[in-house]
């Protein structure tokens, strides 16, 4: 299995901040990488697919970049509704997820 | 719009078989463009893909669960189902059904889970 490692595991930030979460794959996965947001008590929601393509309906403050083994999710100006957990997932082979990053209010 | 809803027992005894059903509403499970998935999440932990099924019955399973896993589809009821045998207490989790894109022309899976049910908690305990 391809191991996905996210950093940091948790993060404190304020509304308006620029936030970056990183995800590293244990082997190259080209751009077969997706990002999800999971608010407390809810199902995950797809934000970014193919490393950098914004899913329909997702605000443009979310962006993704990277290829190969290293990827980032950026929130350009944090909003209150963005406090949640974020997961990366590779689709190069049997799907596997990162352990998650919990974004909390400072 | 298309919605997914999980259903099944909330409590299963250790060593028994966990059975869940996902009902697709607002659209057809018969689409050539999607695979239908099960994903689980232990309380406070991360996500694990269990397996996926096509309307034809073709399946793809997580190798770590394959020996205990059965998935089926009932197109007349617009439902797909999961059976996981010999469960243990460590497999207590919220189970989600989800949809991912599939290119039937090329046989290419995108494994982008772009629609999810709300999830159902299954506790494994005696």
Coordinates of C-alpha atoms in Angstrom, one line a residue:
Chain A
X1 CA 0.0 0.0 0.0
X2 CA 1.1 3.6 -0.6
X3 CA 1.4 5.4 2.7
X4 CA 0.2 9.0 2.8
X5 CA 1.6 11.2 5.6
X6 CA 0.1 14.6 6.3
X7 CA 1.6 17.5 8.3
X8 CA 0.9 19.0 10.6
X9 CA -1.5 16.6 12.4
X10 CA -3.2 19.7 14.0
X11 CA -3.1 23.4 13.3
X12 CA -4.4 26.5 15.1
X13 CA -5.3 29.5 13.0
X14 CA -7.5 32.6 12.9
X15 CA -10.1 33.8 10.4
X16 CA -8.4 35.5 7.6
X17 CA -5.2 33.5 7.9
X18 CA -3.5 31.7 5.0
X19 CA -3.2 28.0 5.8
X20 CA -1.2 25.3 4.2
X21 CA -1.4 21.6 4.8
X22 CA 1.1 19.2 3.2
X23 CA 0.7 15.6 2.2
X24 CA 3.6 13.2 1.2
X25 CA 3.3 9.9 -0.6
X26 CA 5.6 7.0 0.1
X27 CA 6.1 6.6 -3.6
X28 CA 5.4 8.7 -6.7
X29 CA 1.7 9.0 -7.5
X30 CA 1.9 11.6 -10.3
X31 CA -1.2 13.8 -9.7
X32 CA -3.5 11.1 -8.4
X33 CA -4.2 13.0 -5.3
X34 CA -7.5 14.3 -3.8
X35 CA -8.3 16.4 -0.8
X36 CA -11.4 16.2 1.5
X37 CA -12.8 18.4 4.2
X38 CA -14.7 16.8 7.1
X39 CA -16.6 19.0 9.5
X40 CA -17.4 17.5 12.9
X41 CA -20.2 14.9 12.8
X42 CA -20.4 15.1 9.0
X43 CA -19.3 13.0 6.0
X44 CA -16.2 14.0 4.1
X45 CA -16.6 16.4 1.2
X46 CA -14.4 16.3 -1.9
X47 CA -12.6 19.7 -2.3
X48 CA -9.8 19.1 -4.8
X49 CA -9.3 16.3 -7.3
X50 CA -6.3 15.4 -9.5
X51 CA -4.0 17.4 -7.1
X52 CA -5.1 20.9 -8.3
X53 CA -8.7 20.8 -9.8
X54 CA -11.3 22.5 -7.7
X55 CA -14.4 20.4 -7.3
X56 CA -17.6 22.0 -8.5
X57 CA -19.2 24.3 -5.9
X58 CA -16.0 24.6 -3.7
X59 CA -15.0 28.1 -2.9
X60 CA -12.0 29.5 -4.8
X61 CA -10.0 30.2 -1.6
X62 CA -9.2 26.5 -1.6
X63 CA -6.3 25.4 -3.9
X64 CA -4.1 22.4 -4.4
X65 CA -0.7 21.9 -5.9
X66 CA 2.0 19.3 -6.3
X67 CA 2.9 16.2 -8.2
X68 CA 5.1 13.1 -7.6
X69 CA 5.3 12.7 -3.9
X70 CA 4.7 16.1 -2.3
X71 CA 1.4 18.0 -2.3
X72 CA -0.2 21.0 -0.6
X73 CA -3.6 22.2 0.2
X74 CA -3.9 26.0 0.7
X75 CA -6.7 28.0 2.1
X76 CA -6.0 31.6 1.1
X77 CA -8.1 33.4 3.6
X78 CA -9.6 31.2 6.4
X79 CA -13.3 31.4 7.0
X80 CA -15.2 30.2 10.1
X81 CA -16.7 27.4 8.3
X82 CA -13.3 26.0 7.3
X83 CA -12.5 24.8 10.8
X84 CA -12.6 21.1 10.2
X85 CA -10.4 18.1 9.5
X86 CA -8.7 17.7 6.1
X87 CA -7.6 14.4 4.5
X88 CA -5.5 13.7 1.4
X89 CA -6.1 10.5 -0.6
X90 CA -4.1 8.8 -3.3
X91 CA -5.8 7.1 -6.3
X92 CA -2.6 5.8 -8.0
X93 CA -3.3 2.4 -6.6
X94 CA -5.6 0.9 -4.0
X95 CA -7.0 4.1 -2.5
X96 CA -5.4 5.1 0.8
X97 CA -5.9 8.2 2.9
X98 CA -3.6 10.4 5.0
X99 CA -4.1 10.4 8.8
X100 CA -5.8 13.8 8.7
X101 CA -5.1 17.4 9.8
X102 CA -7.4 19.0 12.3
X103 CA -7.7 22.8 11.8
X104 CA -8.8 24.5 14.9
X105 CA -9.6 28.1 15.9
X106 CA -6.7 29.9 17.6
Chain B
X1 CA -30.2 15.5 -6.7
X2 CA -28.6 12.1 -6.1
X3 CA -28.4 11.1 -2.5
X4 CA -27.0 8.0 -0.6
X5 CA -28.3 6.6 2.6
X6 CA -26.8 3.8 4.7
X7 CA -28.9 1.4 6.7
X8 CA -28.3 -1.7 8.8
X9 CA -27.8 -2.9 12.4
X10 CA -26.0 -0.5 14.7
X11 CA -24.7 -3.3 16.9
X12 CA -22.9 -6.5 15.8
X13 CA -21.3 -9.2 18.0
X14 CA -17.6 -10.1 17.7
X15 CA -17.0 -12.9 15.2
X16 CA -20.3 -12.3 13.5
X17 CA -21.0 -10.7 10.1
X18 CA -21.6 -7.0 9.6
X19 CA -24.2 -6.2 6.9
X20 CA -25.1 -2.8 5.5
X21 CA -27.1 -1.5 2.6
X22 CA -26.8 1.8 0.7
X23 CA -29.8 3.1 -1.1
X24 CA -29.3 5.5 -4.0
X25 CA -32.1 8.0 -4.5
X26 CA -32.6 10.8 -7.0
X27 CA -30.8 8.9 -9.7
X28 CA -29.9 5.5 -11.0
X29 CA -27.3 3.1 -9.8
X30 CA -27.1 1.8 -13.3
X31 CA -24.9 4.6 -14.6
X32 CA -21.8 3.5 -16.6
X33 CA -19.9 6.5 -15.1
X34 CA -19.7 5.5 -11.4
X35 CA -18.4 2.9 -9.0
X36 CA -20.1 2.6 -5.6
X37 CA -18.0 2.4 -2.5
X38 CA -17.9 1.6 1.2
X39 CA -15.5 3.6 3.4
X40 CA -15.1 3.3 7.2
X41 CA -13.8 5.6 9.9
X42 CA -13.2 4.4 13.5
X43 CA -14.2 7.0 16.1
X44 CA -11.7 9.8 16.2
X45 CA -9.5 8.2 13.5
X46 CA -8.9 8.3 9.8
X47 CA -10.6 6.9 6.7
X48 CA -10.2 3.5 5.1
X49 CA -11.5 2.4 1.7
X50 CA -13.2 -1.0 2.0
X51 CA -14.2 -1.7 -1.5
X52 CA -16.3 -0.7 -4.5
X53 CA -18.8 -2.2 -6.9
X54 CA -20.2 -1.4 -10.4
X55 CA -23.8 -1.9 -11.5
X56 CA -22.7 -5.0 -13.3
X57 CA -21.5 -6.6 -10.1
X58 CA -17.8 -6.1 -10.8
X59 CA -16.0 -5.4 -7.6
X60 CA -12.7 -4.0 -6.4
X61 CA -11.7 -4.7 -2.8
X62 CA -9.1 -3.5 -0.3
X63 CA -6.6 -6.4 -0.2
X64 CA -6.4 -6.2 3.6
X65 CA -10.1 -7.1 3.9
X66 CA -10.7 -9.1 0.7
X67 CA -10.9 -12.5 2.4
X68 CA -13.8 -11.4 4.7
X69 CA -15.6 -9.1 2.3
X70 CA -18.7 -9.6 0.1
X71 CA -20.4 -6.8 -1.9
X72 CA -23.5 -7.0 -4.0
X73 CA -25.8 -4.7 -6.0
X74 CA -29.5 -4.8 -6.6
X75 CA -30.3 -2.6 -9.5
X76 CA -34.1 -3.2 -9.1
X77 CA -34.0 -1.6 -5.7
X78 CA -31.2 0.9 -6.5
X79 CA -29.2 -0.5 -3.7
X80 CA -25.7 -1.9 -3.0
X81 CA -24.6 -3.9 0.0
X82 CA -21.7 -4.8 2.2
X83 CA -21.0 -7.9 4.2
X84 CA -17.9 -8.1 6.4
X85 CA -17.4 -11.4 8.2
X86 CA -15.6 -12.3 11.5
X87 CA -15.6 -8.7 12.8
X88 CA -13.7 -7.7 16.0
X89 CA -14.2 -4.9 18.5
X90 CA -11.5 -2.8 16.8
X91 CA -13.7 -2.6 13.7
X92 CA -16.2 -0.4 15.4
X93 CA -16.6 2.5 13.0
X94 CA -18.8 4.9 11.1
X95 CA -19.4 3.3 7.7
X96 CA -20.0 5.5 4.7
X97 CA -21.2 4.7 1.2
X98 CA -19.9 6.9 -1.5
X99 CA -19.6 7.3 -5.3
X100 CA -16.5 7.6 -7.5
X101 CA -16.1 8.4 -11.2
X102 CA -15.3 5.6 -13.7
X103 CA -14.5 5.9 -17.4
X104 CA -16.1 2.8 -18.9
X105 CA -14.5 3.5 -22.3
X106 CA -11.0 3.2 -21.0
X107 CA -11.6 1.2 -17.9
X108 CA -10.0 3.9 -15.8
X109 CA -11.0 4.5 -12.2
X110 CA -10.6 8.0 -10.8
X111 CA -11.2 6.9 -7.2
X112 CA -12.4 10.4 -6.4
X113 CA -15.2 10.0 -3.8
X114 CA -17.4 12.9 -4.9
X115 CA -20.7 12.0 -3.2
X116 CA -21.1 10.5 0.3
X117 CA -23.9 9.2 2.5
X118 CA -24.2 10.6 6.0
X119 CA -22.7 7.5 7.5
X120 CA -23.9 5.0 10.1
X121 CA -22.2 3.9 13.3
X122 CA -21.7 0.2 13.7
X123 CA -20.5 -0.9 17.1
X124 CA -18.9 -4.4 17.5
X125 CA -19.5 -5.5 21.0
X126 CA -21.0 -8.5 22.9

